[in-house]
């Protein structure tokens, strides 16, 4: 497992919003702690089954399997059948027991993960004080009373830049994050043309020009800043 793969918590006691749960074993069970059983990832919620679901790593790919949970396992709003196993893609949303536990699946390099973790926590902390709020279900960003809607690729671009706000994001990072389906292995940079990348940045800039500025750095990458910081 040469990548740093993790779940990011949107909702799920005892974790706080923005917490990162590393995936360090080929099989990790999600569930509720019992007197004689402690899952690898435990949630304090009576609607979560003792053995609710399992995250599996095989041949360089992750999948999730429902373990006959009573209240269901969902991936991107689709409920899995009992014992059904589905592959996971970077950015997939995992929900347990309706919407009581909400997680997002990510696979990034170790350096990227080290950068993104404190920024995720910072973002979660400022949301209640009028900062940026990202909604992965609706693919929207909320700033004050304004709502900005994005396509899937635009949202993932915006998400990465927001999480790295004020920091340099290389074109390779952006391609890997936004187009993971084009990479044949976890070590490859997706084959994305300059025209596609430039068009994506243009659309995101156009939608957020009143509140955010995306600066190009020597043709190698980007830095995102709010207009208040410029």
Backbone as a ProteinNet text record, in pm:
[ID]
protein_1_A
[PRIMARY]
XXXXXXXXXXXXXXXXXXXXXXXXXXXXXXXXXXXXXXXXXXXXXXXXXXXXXXXXXXXXXXXXXXXXXXXXXXXXXXXXXXXXXXXXXXXXXXXXXXXXXXXXXXXXXXXXXXXXXXXXXXXXXXXXXXXXXXXXXXXXXXXXXXXXXXXXXXXXXXXXXXXXXXXXXXXXXXXXXXXXXXXXXXXXXXXXXXXXXXXXXXXXXXXXXXXXXXXXXXXXXXXXXXXXXX
[TERTIARY]
85.4	0	89.1	134.9	232.9	168.8	38.2	-29.5	-89.3	-107.6	-173	-321.8	-396.7	-540.4	-612.5	-723.6	-791.2	-937.9	-1012.1	-1148.7	-1148	-1221.3	-1237.8	-1379.9	-1390.6	-1518.8	-1595.9	-1716.7	-1811.4	-1903.5	-1943.3	-2028.7	-2007.5	-1992.4	-1977.1	-1905.6	-1981.1	-1921	-1846	-1732.6	-1675.7	-1581.5	-1577.8	-1488.2	-1547.3	-1459.3	-1501	-1498.7	-1578.5	-1581.1	-1442.3	-1395.2	-1262.1	-1155	-1187.7	-1090.1	-1055.6	-932.2	-884	-854.9	-910.7	-890	-803.5	-676.2	-589.3	-635	-619.5	-650.9	-518.4	-485.7	-351.3	-344.8	-460.9	-463.3	-542.3	-514.9	-587.7	-737.5	-776.7	-919.2	-943.7	-1038.7	-1074.8	-1226.4	-1274	-1417.4	-1469.1	-1578.7	-1648.2	-1768.3	-1786.9	-1899.2	-1909.4	-1980.9	-2004.1	-1937.3	-1868.7	-1796	-1891.9	-1859.8	-1937.8	-1853	-1913.5	-1841.2	-1723.8	-1741.4	-1636.6	-1585.8	-1616.5	-1572.5	-1543.2	-1431.4	-1394.9	-1357.1	-1440.9	-1407.5	-1284.8	-1227.8	-1110.8	-1146.6	-1266.1	-1315.6	-1450.5	-1455	-1573.4	-1648.6	-1782	-1868.6	-1963.7	-1991.5	-2082.4	-2222.9	-2289.1	-2424.8	-2499	-2615.5	-2687.9	-2743.5	-2751.3	-2803.2	-2694.8	-2570.7	-2459.5	-2446	-2439.8	-2426.6	-2287.7	-2278.3	-2147.3	-2045.2	-2079.3	-1997.5	-2080.2	-2062.4	-2150.6	-2101	-1973.7	-1915.9	-1766.2	-1704.8	-1560.3	-1497.2	-1383.8	-1302.9	-1193	-1180.6	-1088.4	-989.4	-863.5	-758.3	-699.9	-715.2	-662.6	-601.4	-481.2	-415.5	-416.3	-391.5	-379.9	-510.9	-621.8	-752.5	-831.5	-914.6	-999.9	-1143.8	-1213.2	-1356.1	-1420.7	-1553.8	-1628	-1736	-1758.1	-1854.4	-1949.6	-2077.8	-2176	-2175.9	-2178.3	-2172.2	-2308.5	-2410.2	-2547.5	-2591.8	-2558.4	-2596	-2747.6	-2800.7	-2945.5	-2995.2	-2919.2	-2966.2	-2892.5	-2808.8	-2758.5	-2625.1	-2556.6	-2432.8	-2458.4	-2422.4	-2447.8	-2315.8	-2302.4	-2189.7	-2247.6	-2219	-2273	-2424.8	-2490.8	-2637.3	-2700.8	-2621.1	-2674.6	-2653.4	-2764	-2752.3	-2698.9	-2603.5	-2547.9	-2641	-2652.5	-2726.5	-2644.6	-2707.8	-2632.8	-2521.3	-2401.2	-2280.7	-2233.5	-2294.5	-2248.7	-2118.1	-2026.7	-1897.6	-1883	-1843.8	-1827.4	-1691.4	-1628.8	-1499.8	-1517.6	-1411.9	-1413.8	-1323.7	-1370.3	-1292.2	-1262	-1154.6	-1119.2	-1235.8	-1276.9	-1385	-1521.9	-1533	-1662.2	-1712.1	-1844.7	-1906.7	-1966.5	-1927.4	-1976.4	-2068.2	-2187.7	-2284.4	-2329.9	-2331.5	-2380.7	-2505.9	-2603.5	-2723.6	-2796.8	-2843.2	-2914.5	-2816.1	-2809.8	-2707.3	-2643.5	-2644.5	-2590.2	-2437.4	-2379.1	-2233.6	-2203.4	-2127.4	-2093.9	-1942.4	-1883.8	-1739.1	-1707.7	-1590.5	-1544.4	-1413.9	-1399.6	-1282.2	-1182.1	-1056.2	-950.9	-827.3	-757.6	-627.8	-533	-435.8	-337.4	-199.6	-97.5	37.6	57.2	156.5	180.1	203	281.9	308.6	180.7	94.4	-31.1	-118.1	-120.9	-203	-154.5	-24	30.1	-8.3	-13.2	-52.3	-200.4	-281.6	-424.5	-489.8	-434.3	-500.1	-524.7	-423.4	-452.5	-541.2	-536.1	-620	-765.3	-791.9	-928.8	-985.8	-907.5	-953.8	-975.4	-887.3	-902.3	-1030.5	-1055.7	-1176.1	-1300.8	-1304	-1419.8	-1440	-1330.3	-1340.9	-1397.7	-1371.2	-1416.8	-1554.2	-1609.4	-1739	-1848.2	-1841.5	-1945.7	-1928.2	-1816.9	-1793.9	-1793.2	-1866.9	-1883.9	-1780	-1704	-1603.9	-1664.9	-1578.5	-1624.5	-1681.4	-1789.7	-1848.6	-1868	-1808.9	-1818.4	-1922.9	-2007.2	-2110.9	-2085.6	-2024.7	-1991.5	-2113	-2226.3	-2345.7	-2404.9	-2417.6	-2475.4	-2370.3	-2241.4	-2130.6	-2141.5	-2154.6	-2171	-2070.9	-2042.2	-1965.7	-2051.8	-2059.8	-2137.1	-2040.9	-2061.5	-1981.2	-2076.6	-2094	-2193.7	-2332.2	-2405.2	-2539.1	-2539.5	-2423.3	-2414.2	-2380	-2443.8	-2420.7	-2363.9	-2253.4	-2186.9	-2194.1	-2259.6	-2278.2	-2173.8	-2125.3	-2020.9	-2058.1	-1996.1	-1999.9	-1910	-1909.8	-1828.8	-1680	-1625.9	-1484.3	-1453.1	-1542.6	-1522	-1519.5	-1609.3	-1614.8	-1486	-1437.3	-1315.6	-1196.5	-1191.7	-1086.9	-1096.8	-1217.8	-1240.2	-1206.5	-1245.1	-1219.5	-1069.4	-991.1	-846.5	-783.5	-822.7	-764.8	-803.9	-927.8	-972.1	-894.5	-876.1	-802.5	-655.2	-604.5	-466.2	-460.2	-559.3	-567.8	-440	-384.9	-261.1	-136.1	-152.4	-37.6	-32.7	85.9	104.8	47.6	-33.3	-87	-36.5	38.7	95.5	-12	17.2	-74.1	-88.9	18.6	12.4	-82.1	-74.7	-167.1	-311.4	-335.6	-471.6	-525.1	-442.1	-484.5	-517	-431.6	-452	-579.1	-607.1	-723.4	-853.6	-852	-975.4	-1006.6	-902.7	-923.7	-864	-896.9	-835.4	-871.4	-985.9	-1030.1	-941.6	-857.1	-770.4	-634.9	-609.9	-481.3	-494.1	-403.8	-408	-353.8	-270.1	-219.1	-211.8	-198.5	-200.2	-76.4	27.1	150.2	154.3	55.2	58.9	-15.1	34.6	-37	-131.9	-261.3	-357.7	-320.3	-355.7	-327.2	-435	-413.8	-508.2	-438.4	-501.8	-438.4	-436.5	-346.9	-340.6	-470.3	-532.8	-658.7	-768.2	-775.6	-876.6	-853.6	-727.8	-695.5	-722.2	-681.3	-703.5	-852.7	-930.4	-1074.4	-1139.8	-1093.4	-1147.5	-1117.8	-992.9	-955	-1032.5	-1051.8	-1127.2	-1270.2	-1336.2	-1474.4	-1483.5	-1387.9	-1388.8	-1360.5	-1265	-1235.6	-1359	-1428	-1544.3	-1653.2	-1674	-1781.1	-1747.8	-1618.1	-1579	-1503.8	-1510.2	-1425.3	-1454.1	-1572.6	-1606.3	-1549.1	-1511.7	-1464.5	-1327.4	-1284.5	-1159.1	-1075.5	-946.5	-854.1	-761.5	-754	-664.8	-547.7	-432.2	-312.5	-232	-194.1	-107.7	37.5	111.3	251.2	342.3	400.8	502.4	459.7	331.7	283.1	294.8	330	351.6	238.1	155.7	49.5	-25.2	-90.5	-181.1	-176.1	-213.1	-233.1	-368.4	-450.6	-581.4	-578.4	-634.9	-646.8	-785.8	-835.5	-959.2	-928.1	-1027.8	-1006.2	-966.8	-1008	-972.7	-824.3	-759.4	-617.9	-527.3	-583.5	-498.8	-464.8
-118.5	0	123.6	164.5	271.7	409.8	417	545.4	564.7	689.2	718.1	732.5	630.3	627.9	652.4	723.5	758.7	788.6	788.6	837	972.5	1067.3	1196.3	1202.6	1240.1	1237.4	1366.4	1350	1460.9	1459.3	1336.6	1320.1	1180.6	1167.1	1034.2	1033.7	1036.5	1026.7	894.3	893.4	1000.5	1093.9	1083.6	1167.4	1306.9	1403.2	1538.2	1558.6	1652.7	1683.6	1727.3	1669.1	1700.1	1603.9	1512.9	1412.8	1320	1273.9	1182.5	1047.3	940.5	803.7	730.3	705.5	635.3	491.1	442.1	302.6	229	153	97	-54.1	-120	-265.5	-309.4	-428.9	-477.5	-493	-513.1	-520.6	-444.2	-350.7	-273.6	-273.2	-316.6	-327.7	-198.5	-147.7	-32.3	-83.4	-32.1	-80.1	-11.6	-77.9	-25.5	-117.7	-59.6	-135.9	-212.9	-339	-422.8	-469.4	-544.3	-590.1	-681	-760.7	-855.6	-831.4	-715.2	-687.9	-540.1	-510.5	-371.9	-362.1	-298.2	-286.1	-198.6	-206.5	-123.7	24.8	57.4	195.4	192.5	244.3	231.7	363.4	354.7	471.2	451.8	562.1	559.2	592.9	493.9	516.8	383.5	380.8	254.2	202.9	287.4	244	184	189.8	125.8	-16.1	-113.3	-252.7	-279.6	-386.8	-423	-441.4	-521.4	-538.3	-483.2	-357.8	-289.6	-303.4	-272.1	-278.2	-301.3	-340	-363.2	-292.3	-228.5	-169.4	-269.1	-301	-404.4	-346.8	-391.6	-348	-470.6	-476.3	-589.3	-537.8	-582.8	-553.8	-405.3	-321	-178.7	-103.2	-167.9	-102.2	-125.4	-26.8	-35.4	-65.1	-135.6	-158.6	-157.3	-150.2	-156.1	-262.2	-334.9	-445.6	-429.1	-440.1	-438.4	-574.2	-571.9	-695.7	-725.9	-729.2	-756.7	-656.3	-530.5	-427	-407	-372.6	-356.3	-230	-120.9	8.1	55.4	-30.3	-3.7	67.3	36	101.7	163.4	289.5	361.3	414.3	408.7	470.6	563.6	693.4	794.2	781.8	767.5	764.2	633.7	536.2	407	304.7	241.5	143.5	11.1	-45.1	-174.6	-284.4	-389	-506.4	-577.6	-657.6	-733.1	-815.3	-802.5	-870.9	-820.6	-714.3	-659.1	-582.4	-598.2	-529.1	-444.3	-317.3	-227.8	-159.3	-129	-58.1	86.2	142.6	281.8	365.8	486	584.2	701.8	770	888.2	986.7	1029.7	1125.4	1064.5	931	866.7	897.7	912.2	939.4	810.6	775.6	655.8	697.9	640	673.2	544.6	545.3	431.8	472.5	381.3	402.3	530	534.7	654.5	764	866.1	969.5	1005.2	908.5	933.7	931.1	852.3	846.9	882.5	988.8	1032.8	1046.5	977.2	973.4	994.3	1048.3	1053.6	976.2	901.5	818.1	894.4	894.2	964.7	878.7	894.2	829.2	931.8	974.5	1074.7	1025.6	1092.7	1059.8	1106.1	1052.6	1086.3	1235	1299.3	1442.4	1523.3	1485	1556.8	1543	1421.3	1398.5	1481.6	1491.3	1570	1716.9	1765.7	1904.4	1926.7	1830.4	1853.2	1837.9	1753.5	1724	1847	1929	2045.3	2146.5	2152.9	2249.1	2207.4	2076.6	2027.8	2068.7	2050.6	2088	2238.5	2315.6	2460.2	2501.4	2437.5	2469	2438.9	2322	2286.6	2386.4	2439.7	2532.2	2666.4	2711.5	2844.3	2843.1	2725	2720.2	2787	2773.8	2829.9	2979.4	3035	3177.7	3251.6	3197.8	3266.6	3235.4	3125.7	3088.6	3003.9	2936.2	2852.2	2721.3	2676.2	2548.2	2465.5	2347.1	2260	2151.7	2129.5	2026.7	1923.7	1807.5	1709.1	1642.3	1638.1	1575.1	1658.8	1790.4	1879.3	1939.5	1913.6	1971.5	2123.2	2179.7	2322.9	2377.7	2506.1	2578.8	2695.1	2710.2	2818.3	2918.2	3044.1	3150.8	3262	3277.2	3371.4	3323.4	3408	3371.6	3325.6	3321.6	3285.7	3137.7	3075.4	2934.3	2923.4	2851	2833.5	2685.4	2655.5	2517.4	2481.6	2355.8	2311	2177.2	2149.3	2013.9	1926.4	1795.1	1703.6	1741.1	1765	1797.1	1934.7	2030.7	2163.8	2158.4	2078.9	2069.5	2008.2	1902.3	1838.3	1932.7	2010.6	2112.2	2214.4	2263.9	2363.8	2307.9	2182.6	2118	2110.1	2067.4	2055.7	2192.6	2292	2425.7	2488.6	2470.3	2524.1	2459.9	2329	2258.9	2299.6	2349.6	2396.7	2549.2	2617.3	2762.6	2832.4	2917.9	2988.3	2906.6	2781.3	2694.5	2657.2	2624.9	2584.9	2445	2431.5	2302.3	2278.4	2172.5	2145.8	2094.5	2105.1	2052.1	1901.2	1834.6	1689.9	1652.5	1728.2	1703.7	1721.4	1827.7	1858.2	1749.7	1706.1	1601.5	1471.7	1435.5	1311.6	1317.8	1433.9	1449.6	1455.6	1525.8	1550.4	1438.8	1375.9	1271.1	1137	1083.6	958.1	839.9	848.9	737.4	717.4	814.6	803.1	741.2	717.3	659.2	508	438.4	292.1	232.8	306.1	261.3	381.1	353.4	461.5	549	506.8	584.9	674.7	665.9	739.1	871.8	969.5	1095.4	1077.8	1107.4	1088.6	1165.8	1110.3	1172.8	1276.8	1397.1	1506.8	1615.7	1662.5	1761.5	1899.2	1984.7	2122.4	2196.7	2164.7	2230.3	2196.5	2070	2028.6	2096.8	2098.9	2159.9	2309.7	2376.1	2520.4	2554.4	2470.7	2494.2	2477.7	2379	2357.5	2477	2522.4	2636.4	2761.1	2778.3	2893.6	2893.7	2777.2	2768.8	2795.6	2739.9	2761.3	2907.4	2966.3	3109	3195.3	3164.1	3243.3	3236.7	3118.5	3102.1	3164.8	3176.7	3222.7	3355.4	3425.7	3545.1	3654.6	3657.6	3763.3	3740.4	3615.2	3584.8	3517.6	3457.1	3383	3419.6	3404.2	3427.5	3307.8	3250.1	3138	3189.5	3193	3245.8	3133.8	3150	3053.7	3081.9	2976.5	2990.4	2929.7	3015.6	2977.1	2857.4	2844.6	2734.5	2598.9	2594.2	2467.2	2428.3	2526.3	2496.2	2621.9	2615.6	2722.7	2748.1	2870.4	2907.6	2977.7	2933.5	2994.4	3086.8	3206.3	3303	3365.8	3405.9	3482.4	3625.4	3694.4	3832.9	3920.9	3886.8	3965.8	3957.5	3847.6	3827.6	3893.4	3937.2	3992.1	4138.6
0	0	0	-119.2	-130.4	-137.9	-121.3	-117.1	21.3	57.7	184.4	156.8	191.7	166.6	297.7	290.9	414.4	391.7	502.7	505.2	573.9	518.2	583.7	639.7	765.5	834.6	809.6	759.5	750.7	873.4	913.1	1030.5	1085	1217.6	1275.8	1409.3	1519.5	1653.2	1667.8	1737.1	1820.6	1745.2	1612.4	1533.3	1515.6	1495.1	1464.3	1313	1267.8	1125.7	1079.3	969.8	919.6	965.2	1058.2	1101.3	985.6	983.6	880.8	944.4	886	934.4	832.1	860.9	765.1	744.8	623.4	591.8	579.5	682	695.6	682.1	665	655.5	532.6	481.6	363.9	387.2	512.8	545.8	674.2	670.5	788.8	802.5	920.1	945.1	1007.9	955	1011.7	1089.8	1210.8	1289.4	1423.6	1513.3	1647.5	1748.7	1843.3	1943.7	2033.4	2057	2147.4	2263.4	2353.4	2471.9	2436.6	2331.8	2293.2	2151.3	2097	1960.3	1944.1	1881.7	1854.4	1707.5	1623.9	1481.6	1461.4	1343.3	1312.9	1315.8	1267.2	1269.1	1339.8	1462.6	1547.4	1558.4	1548.1	1561.6	1678.9	1748.1	1862.5	1814.3	1759.4	1709.4	1709.7	1774.6	1789.9	1657.4	1555.5	1426.5	1337.3	1382.5	1312.3	1364.5	1275.4	1316.7	1373.6	1453.6	1510.2	1398.8	1301	1179.8	1064.2	1035.7	940.4	796.6	775.1	640	652.7	540.7	539.6	421.2	446.1	339.9	304.7	176.9	131	31.3	41.4	-49.8	-118.2	-251.7	-328.8	-458	-488.1	-616.5	-651.3	-550	-573.9	-578.4	-545.2	-552.6	-424.4	-390.8	-272.9	-314.1	-224.6	-241.8	-104.1	-101.6	24.3	11.2	120.3	120.8	238.2	211.6	319.5	389.2	522.8	600.7	663.1	578.9	624.5	729.8	710	806.7	806.8	923.3	937.6	868.6	880.9	830	704.4	647.9	514	502.5	392.3	350.3	213.5	198.2	73	16.8	-114.5	-184	-289.4	-273.7	-365.5	-379.9	-264.7	-252.4	-297.2	-344.1	-386.1	-274.4	-231.9	-123.1	-176.5	-104	-139.2	-90.6	-168.1	-123.7	-16	70.1	170.7	106.2	159.1	110.8	-26.3	-77.4	-204.9	-185.6	-280	-276.8	-401.8	-384	-498.6	-489.4	-603.9	-601.8	-558.1	-500.9	-457.3	-545.4	-576.5	-649.8	-557.8	-586.5	-508.4	-506.4	-387.6	-374.3	-351.3	-353.4	-328.9	-187.9	-174.8	-45.7	9.2	130.6	198.1	312.2	316.1	419.6	487.1	619.7	697.6	772.1	775.9	856.7	818.5	695.8	648.8	617	703	685.7	819.1	911.1	1044.6	1044.7	954.9	938.7	793.9	771.7	636.7	625.8	527.3	508.4	360.7	332.3	193.7	183.3	72.3	49.6	-35	7.4	-66.1	-76	-187.3	-203.2	-262.2	-180.8	-219.5	-180.5	-232.7	-189.3	-46.2	20.9	160.7	180.5	91.3	105.3	92.7	-3	-20.2	102.3	160.6	278.9	395.4	413.8	524.2	509.3	386.3	362.4	385.1	341.4	338.4	475.3	563.6	690.6	776.6	809.6	893.1	824.2	689.1	618.6	619.6	615.2	626.8	761.4	868.6	1001.7	1010.7	948.6	950.1	878.4	764.2	689.8	771.5	837.1	918.6	1030.8	1085.6	1198.2	1157.5	1033	993.4	928.8	904.8	838.4	921.2	1051.8	1137.2	1157.2	1112.3	1128.6	994.7	897.6	769.9	666.4	684.1	584.2	473.4	397.8	288.2	343.4	283.6	321.2	196.3	193.5	77.7	101.8	3.4	11.9	-98.1	-64	-167.2	-228.2	-157.6	-212.4	-324.8	-301.3	-401.7	-494.3	-464.5	-540.8	-544.2	-423.9	-407.6	-307.3	-319.1	-219.4	-171.1	-39.3	19.9	82.2	51.8	111.8	152.6	282.4	332.1	292.2	219.9	173.8	28	-34.9	-176.1	-193.2	-291.5	-321.6	-463.1	-476.7	-605.4	-643.1	-754.1	-799	-904.5	-898.4	-989.1	-1052.9	-1166.1	-1220.6	-1134	-1160.6	-1079.7	-1085	-1204.4	-1219	-1159.9	-1180.8	-1124.2	-971.9	-914.5	-768.4	-712.5	-775	-725.3	-736.2	-845	-860.1	-747.2	-724.1	-620.1	-482	-458.5	-330.1	-300.4	-398.7	-378.6	-354.5	-433.3	-418.4	-284.8	-242.7	-113.5	0.4	-6.9	99	104.1	-9.3	-15.1	-29	20.8	2.5	47.9	-41.9	-11.2	-36.4	-82.6	-108.4	-256.8	-303.2	-441.6	-465.4	-570.4	-613.9	-756.2	-776.3	-908.1	-1003.9	-1132.2	-1233	-1217.9	-1179.1	-1161.2	-1047.3	-935.5	-824.9	-869.8	-942.9	-985.9	-1081	-1173.7	-1267.2	-1192.9	-1097	-1022.4	-939.2	-882.3	-795.2	-874.8	-986.7	-1061.8	-1160.6	-1217.5	-1318	-1273.9	-1157.4	-1112.7	-1202.3	-1272.3	-1357	-1479.2	-1512.3	-1630	-1597.5	-1472.8	-1433.8	-1427.9	-1496.7	-1497	-1367.8	-1298.4	-1168.8	-1076.3	-947.1	-848.3	-855.5	-930.3	-939.1	-1063.1	-1149.3	-1275.1	-1265	-1340.4	-1356.4	-1474.8	-1456.1	-1565.3	-1690.6	-1805.7	-1935.2	-1963.6	-1914.3	-1931.1	-2011.3	-2118.3	-2204.3	-2138.6	-2185.7	-2135.7	-2164.3	-2278.2	-2313.3	-2213.3	-2171.3	-2073.4	-1939.2	-1896.5	-1768	-1770.9	-1877.7	-1888.7	-1892.9	-1962.7	-1970.8	-1834	-1757.1	-1622.7	-1532.2	-1533	-1449.6	-1492.4	-1622.3	-1672.1	-1617.4	-1619.9	-1572.5	-1422.3	-1346.3	-1201.3	-1168.9	-1238.7	-1219.3	-1247.4	-1355.6	-1395.3	-1289.4	-1230.7	-1132.9	-997.4	-966.3	-832.7	-835.1	-947.2	-963.5	-861.2	-804.1	-708.3	-568.9	-538.6	-402.7	-398.7	-508	-508.7	-630.8	-618	-729.1	-741.9	-861	-888.1	-970.5	-910	-974.9	-1039	-1165.1	-1232.3	-1195.9	-1163.6	-1122.9	-1228.9	-1310	-1409	-1493.6	-1517.8	-1599.5	-1533.2	-1403.2	-1334.4	-1240.5	-1203.4	-1108.9	-1070	-954	-915.3	-765	-728.3	-588.3	-580.3	-486.8	-467.7	-347	-365.1	-255.9	-261.6	-146.7	-147	-189.3	-240.1	-284.4	-167.5	-45.3	71.6	103.9	59.6	88.8	-12.9	-123.2	-231.2	-206.8
[MASK]
++++++++++++++++++++++++++++++++++++++++++++++++++++++++++++++++++++++++++++++++++++++++++++++++++++++++++++++++++++++++++++++++++++++++++++++++++++++++++++++++++++++++++++++++++++++++++++++++++++++++++++++++++++++++++++++++++++++

